[in-house]
mmCIF file of C-alpha atoms in Angstrom:
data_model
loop_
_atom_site.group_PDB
_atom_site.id
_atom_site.type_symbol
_atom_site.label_atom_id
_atom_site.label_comp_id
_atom_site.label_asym_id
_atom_site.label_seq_id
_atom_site.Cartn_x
_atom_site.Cartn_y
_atom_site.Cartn_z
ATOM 1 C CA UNK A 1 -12.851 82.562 239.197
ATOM 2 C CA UNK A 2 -15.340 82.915 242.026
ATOM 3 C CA UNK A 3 -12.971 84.906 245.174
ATOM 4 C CA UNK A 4 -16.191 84.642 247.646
ATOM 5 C CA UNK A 5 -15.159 83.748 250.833
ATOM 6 C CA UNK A 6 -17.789 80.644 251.746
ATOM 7 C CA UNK A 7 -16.834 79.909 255.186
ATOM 8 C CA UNK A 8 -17.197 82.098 258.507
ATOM 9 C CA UNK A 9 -14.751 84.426 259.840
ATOM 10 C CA UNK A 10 -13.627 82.225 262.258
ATOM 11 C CA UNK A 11 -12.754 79.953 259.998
ATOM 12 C CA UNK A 12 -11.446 82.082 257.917
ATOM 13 C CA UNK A 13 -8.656 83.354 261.300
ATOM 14 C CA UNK A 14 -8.255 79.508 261.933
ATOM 15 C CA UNK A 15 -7.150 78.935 258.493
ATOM 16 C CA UNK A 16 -5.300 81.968 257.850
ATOM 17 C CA UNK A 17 -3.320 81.907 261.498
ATOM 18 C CA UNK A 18 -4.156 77.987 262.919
ATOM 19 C CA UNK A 19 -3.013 77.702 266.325
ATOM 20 C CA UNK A 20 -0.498 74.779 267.482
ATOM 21 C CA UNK A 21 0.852 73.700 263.944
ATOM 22 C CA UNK A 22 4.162 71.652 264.449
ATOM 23 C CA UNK A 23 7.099 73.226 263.201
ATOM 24 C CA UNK A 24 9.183 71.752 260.478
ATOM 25 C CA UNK A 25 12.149 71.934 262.960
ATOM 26 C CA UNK A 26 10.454 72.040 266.278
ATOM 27 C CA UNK A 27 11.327 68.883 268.566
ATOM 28 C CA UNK A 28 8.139 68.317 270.432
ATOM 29 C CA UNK A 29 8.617 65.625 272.705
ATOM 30 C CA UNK A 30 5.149 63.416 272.657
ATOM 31 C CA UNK A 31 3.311 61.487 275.234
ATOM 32 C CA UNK A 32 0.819 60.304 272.521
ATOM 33 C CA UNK A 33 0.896 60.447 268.850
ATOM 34 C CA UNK A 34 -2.448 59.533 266.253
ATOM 35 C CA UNK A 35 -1.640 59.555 262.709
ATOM 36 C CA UNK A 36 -4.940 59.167 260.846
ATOM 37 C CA UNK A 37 -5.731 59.365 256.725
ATOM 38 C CA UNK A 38 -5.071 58.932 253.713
ATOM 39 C CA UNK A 39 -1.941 61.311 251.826
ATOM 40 C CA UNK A 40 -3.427 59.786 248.633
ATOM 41 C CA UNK A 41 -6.832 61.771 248.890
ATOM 42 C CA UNK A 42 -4.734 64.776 250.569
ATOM 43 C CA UNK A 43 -6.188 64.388 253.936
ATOM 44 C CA UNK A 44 -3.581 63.047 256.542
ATOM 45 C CA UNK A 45 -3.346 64.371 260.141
ATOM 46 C CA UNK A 46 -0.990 63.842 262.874
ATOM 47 C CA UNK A 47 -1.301 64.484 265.907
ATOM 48 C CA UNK A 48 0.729 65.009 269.022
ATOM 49 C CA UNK A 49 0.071 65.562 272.833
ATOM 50 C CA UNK A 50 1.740 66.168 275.708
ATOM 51 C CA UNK A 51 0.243 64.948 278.863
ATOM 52 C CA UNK A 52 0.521 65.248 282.194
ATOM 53 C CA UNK A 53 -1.955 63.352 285.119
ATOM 54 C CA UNK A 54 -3.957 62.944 282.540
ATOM 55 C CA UNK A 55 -4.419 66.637 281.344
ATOM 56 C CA UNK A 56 -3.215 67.612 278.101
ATOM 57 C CA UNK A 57 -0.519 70.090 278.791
ATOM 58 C CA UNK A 58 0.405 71.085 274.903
ATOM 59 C CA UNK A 59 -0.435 69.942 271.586
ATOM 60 C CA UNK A 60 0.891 70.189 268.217
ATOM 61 C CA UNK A 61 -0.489 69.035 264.791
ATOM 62 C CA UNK A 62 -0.031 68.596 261.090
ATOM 63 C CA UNK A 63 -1.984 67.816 258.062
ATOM 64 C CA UNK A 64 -2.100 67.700 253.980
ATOM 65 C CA UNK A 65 -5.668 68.849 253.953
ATOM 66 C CA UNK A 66 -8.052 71.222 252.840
ATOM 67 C CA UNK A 67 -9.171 75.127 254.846
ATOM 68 C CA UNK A 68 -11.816 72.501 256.890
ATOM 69 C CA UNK A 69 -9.340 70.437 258.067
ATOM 70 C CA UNK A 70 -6.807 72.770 259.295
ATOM 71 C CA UNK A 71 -9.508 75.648 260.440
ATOM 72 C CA UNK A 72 -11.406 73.021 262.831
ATOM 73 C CA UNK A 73 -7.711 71.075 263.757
ATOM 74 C CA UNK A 74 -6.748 74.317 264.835
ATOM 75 C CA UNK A 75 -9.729 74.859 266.740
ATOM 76 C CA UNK A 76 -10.030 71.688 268.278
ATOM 77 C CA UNK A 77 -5.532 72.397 269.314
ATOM 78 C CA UNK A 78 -6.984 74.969 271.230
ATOM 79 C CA UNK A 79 -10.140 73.556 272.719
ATOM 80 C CA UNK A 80 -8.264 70.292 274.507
ATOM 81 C CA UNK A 81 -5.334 72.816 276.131
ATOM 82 C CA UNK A 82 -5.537 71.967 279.973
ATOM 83 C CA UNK A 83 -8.246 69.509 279.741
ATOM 84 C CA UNK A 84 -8.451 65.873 281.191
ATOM 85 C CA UNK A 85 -7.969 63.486 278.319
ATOM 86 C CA UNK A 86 -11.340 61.427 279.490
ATOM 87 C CA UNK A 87 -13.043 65.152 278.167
ATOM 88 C CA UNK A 88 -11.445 65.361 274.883
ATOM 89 C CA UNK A 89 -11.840 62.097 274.198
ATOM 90 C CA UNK A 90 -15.844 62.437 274.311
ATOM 91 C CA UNK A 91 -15.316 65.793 271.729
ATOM 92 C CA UNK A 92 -17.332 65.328 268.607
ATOM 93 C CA UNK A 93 -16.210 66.946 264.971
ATOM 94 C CA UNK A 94 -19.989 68.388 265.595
ATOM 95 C CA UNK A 95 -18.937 70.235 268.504
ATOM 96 C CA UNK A 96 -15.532 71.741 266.394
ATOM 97 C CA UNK A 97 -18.114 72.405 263.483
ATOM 98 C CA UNK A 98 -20.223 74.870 265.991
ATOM 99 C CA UNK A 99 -17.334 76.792 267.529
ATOM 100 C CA UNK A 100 -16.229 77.623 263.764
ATOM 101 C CA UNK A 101 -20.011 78.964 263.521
ATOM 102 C CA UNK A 102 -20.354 76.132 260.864
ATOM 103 C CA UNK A 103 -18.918 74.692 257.436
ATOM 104 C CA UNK A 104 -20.202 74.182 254.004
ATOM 105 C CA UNK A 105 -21.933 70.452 254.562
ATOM 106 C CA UNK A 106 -19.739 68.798 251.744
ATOM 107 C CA UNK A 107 -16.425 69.857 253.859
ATOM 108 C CA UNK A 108 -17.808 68.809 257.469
ATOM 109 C CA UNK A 109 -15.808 65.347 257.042
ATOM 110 C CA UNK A 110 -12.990 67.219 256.681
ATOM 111 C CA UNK A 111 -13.433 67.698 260.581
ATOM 112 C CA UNK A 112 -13.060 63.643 261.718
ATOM 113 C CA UNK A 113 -9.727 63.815 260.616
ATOM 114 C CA UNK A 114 -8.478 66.370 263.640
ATOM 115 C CA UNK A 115 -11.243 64.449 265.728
ATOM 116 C CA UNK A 116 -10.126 60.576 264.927
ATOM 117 C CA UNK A 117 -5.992 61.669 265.232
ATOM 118 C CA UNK A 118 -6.911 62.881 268.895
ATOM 119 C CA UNK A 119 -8.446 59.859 269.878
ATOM 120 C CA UNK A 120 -5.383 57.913 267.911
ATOM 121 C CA UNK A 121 -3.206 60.231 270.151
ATOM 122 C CA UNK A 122 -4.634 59.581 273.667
ATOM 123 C CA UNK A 123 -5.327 55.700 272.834
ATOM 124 C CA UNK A 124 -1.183 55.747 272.029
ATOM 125 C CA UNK A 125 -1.243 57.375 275.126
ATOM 126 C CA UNK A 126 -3.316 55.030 277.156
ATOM 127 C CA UNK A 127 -1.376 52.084 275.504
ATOM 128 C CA UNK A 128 2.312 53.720 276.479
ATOM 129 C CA UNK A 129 1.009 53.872 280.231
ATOM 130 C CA UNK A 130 -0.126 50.036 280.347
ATOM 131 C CA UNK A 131 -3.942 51.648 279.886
ATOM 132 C CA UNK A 132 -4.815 50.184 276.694
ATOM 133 C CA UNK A 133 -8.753 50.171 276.149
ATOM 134 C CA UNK A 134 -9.546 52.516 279.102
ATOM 135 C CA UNK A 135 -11.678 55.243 277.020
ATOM 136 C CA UNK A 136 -14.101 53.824 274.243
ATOM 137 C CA UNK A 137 -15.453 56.231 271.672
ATOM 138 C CA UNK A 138 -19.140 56.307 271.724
ATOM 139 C CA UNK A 139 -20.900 53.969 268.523
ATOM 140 C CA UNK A 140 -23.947 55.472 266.728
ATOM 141 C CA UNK A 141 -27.034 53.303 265.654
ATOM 142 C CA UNK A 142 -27.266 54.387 261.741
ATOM 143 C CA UNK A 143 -30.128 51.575 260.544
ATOM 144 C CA UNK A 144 -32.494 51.702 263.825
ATOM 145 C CA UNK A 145 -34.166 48.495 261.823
ATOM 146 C CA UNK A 146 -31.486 46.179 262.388
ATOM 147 C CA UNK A 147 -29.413 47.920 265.098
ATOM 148 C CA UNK A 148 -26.349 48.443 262.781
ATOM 149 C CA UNK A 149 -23.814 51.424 264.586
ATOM 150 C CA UNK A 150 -21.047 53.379 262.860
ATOM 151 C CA UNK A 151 -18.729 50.604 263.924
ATOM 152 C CA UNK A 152 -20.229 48.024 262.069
ATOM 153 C CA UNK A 153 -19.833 49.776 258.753
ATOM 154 C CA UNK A 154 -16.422 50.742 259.658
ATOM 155 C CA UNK A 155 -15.369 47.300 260.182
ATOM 156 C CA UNK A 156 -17.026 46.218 256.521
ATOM 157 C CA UNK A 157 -15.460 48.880 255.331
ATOM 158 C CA UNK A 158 -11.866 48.071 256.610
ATOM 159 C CA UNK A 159 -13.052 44.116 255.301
ATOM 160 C CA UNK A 160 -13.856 46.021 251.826
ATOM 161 C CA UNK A 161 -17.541 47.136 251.479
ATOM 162 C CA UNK A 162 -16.479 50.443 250.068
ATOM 163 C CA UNK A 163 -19.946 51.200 247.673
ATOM 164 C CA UNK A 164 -23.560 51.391 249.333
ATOM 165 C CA UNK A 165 -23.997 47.932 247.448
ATOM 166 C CA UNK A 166 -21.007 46.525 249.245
ATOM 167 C CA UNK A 167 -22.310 47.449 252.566
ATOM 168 C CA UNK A 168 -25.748 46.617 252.075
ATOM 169 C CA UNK A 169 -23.995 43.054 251.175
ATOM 170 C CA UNK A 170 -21.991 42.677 254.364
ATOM 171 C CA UNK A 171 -24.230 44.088 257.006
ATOM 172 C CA UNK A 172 -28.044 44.266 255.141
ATOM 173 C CA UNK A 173 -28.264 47.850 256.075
ATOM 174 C CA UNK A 174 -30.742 49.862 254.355
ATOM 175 C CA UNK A 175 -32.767 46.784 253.487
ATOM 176 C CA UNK A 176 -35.888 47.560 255.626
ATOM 177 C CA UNK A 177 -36.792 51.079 255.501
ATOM 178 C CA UNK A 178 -34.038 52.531 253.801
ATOM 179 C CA UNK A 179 -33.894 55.559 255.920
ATOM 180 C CA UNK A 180 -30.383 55.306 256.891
ATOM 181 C CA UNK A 181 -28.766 55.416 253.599
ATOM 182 C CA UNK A 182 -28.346 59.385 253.949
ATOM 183 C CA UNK A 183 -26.474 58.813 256.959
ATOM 184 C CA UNK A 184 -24.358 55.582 255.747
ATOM 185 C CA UNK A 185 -22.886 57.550 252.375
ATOM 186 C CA UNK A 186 -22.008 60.297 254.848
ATOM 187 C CA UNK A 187 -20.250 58.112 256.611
ATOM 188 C CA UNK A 188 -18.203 56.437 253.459
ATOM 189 C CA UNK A 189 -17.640 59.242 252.249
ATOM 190 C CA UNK A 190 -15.740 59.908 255.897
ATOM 191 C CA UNK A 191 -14.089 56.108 255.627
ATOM 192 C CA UNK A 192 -12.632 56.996 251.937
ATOM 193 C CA UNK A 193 -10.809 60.287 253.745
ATOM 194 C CA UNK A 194 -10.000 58.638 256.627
ATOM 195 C CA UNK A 195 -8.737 55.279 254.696
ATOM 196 C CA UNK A 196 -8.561 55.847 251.388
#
């Protein structure tokens, strides 16, 4: 059995002491709550805020996942403290993956799941307070051919296209230069956590 440590020290403190984690008995009253995953692949996180004129006043969290997950969760729990939900709304699992001074590439998905709960959390949020829409998460071009964004393959996806095949089926991606089929398996990869 290999015992080598493959992630950074930070990481490694997030992991080991990860900041913010619900209680099993802890009442934590929440303005907004995101729930986002899938148990079945172990990677479920929930996520609760507390809010007040729009500034997130506390948070707590919980997920079945992997060192990843709960190292940049735990991260991101402290990040948002005292910051205006229109901010950590724009916060990227990119951003979470540089404070932790990185993660193995085959474990940076495990990041979206603290990332997409948040945004689950403030839309509730939004929704609760007659605000439903307000903040839109930023779409991504992935096939600059045929102008085909993360949301697009999310939504085949969700109708699904869960194979490169499948996709290439519903939206054509990939069928000019082929350049964005890197970026599209990341990003099913990402769907099968996040959806199972």
């Amino acid at each position: 059995m290999n015992t080598n440590w493959l992630y950074s020290d930070t990481v490694k403190e997030h992991f080991v002491n990860p900041r913010n984690v619900l209680s099993d008995n802890e009442d934590f009253p929440a303005d907004g709550r995101g729930e986002i995953g899938n148990i079945r692949c172990g990677d479920q996180m929930l996520m609760l805020l507390q809010i007040k004129d729009d500034t997130i006043t506390a948070v707590r969290w919980k997920t079945y996942g992997c060192a990843s997950a709960i190292a940049s969760t735990s991260m991101l729990s402290e990040t948002i403290m005292g910051m205006k939900i229109e901010e950590a709304y724009k916060i990227k699992p990119e951003d979470l993956v540089k404070k932790l001074e990185g993660l193995p590439q085959n474990k940076i998905h495990c990041s979206v799941l603290g990332d997409k709960a948040l945004k689950a959390a403030i839309d509730d949020y939004l929704t609760k307070t007659g605000r439903a829409g307000e903040l839109k998460e930023e779409d991504v071009t992935i096939c600059n051919c045929l102008g085909i964004t993360g949301k697009d393959l999310e939504t085949a996806w969700k109708n699904g296209a869960h194979t490169w095949e499948q996709l290439q089926q519903a939206t054509k991606i990939g069928t000019v230069c082929g350049n964005c089929k890197t970026k599209a398996l990341e990003l099913i990869h990402e769907f099968e956590h996040l959806y199972g």
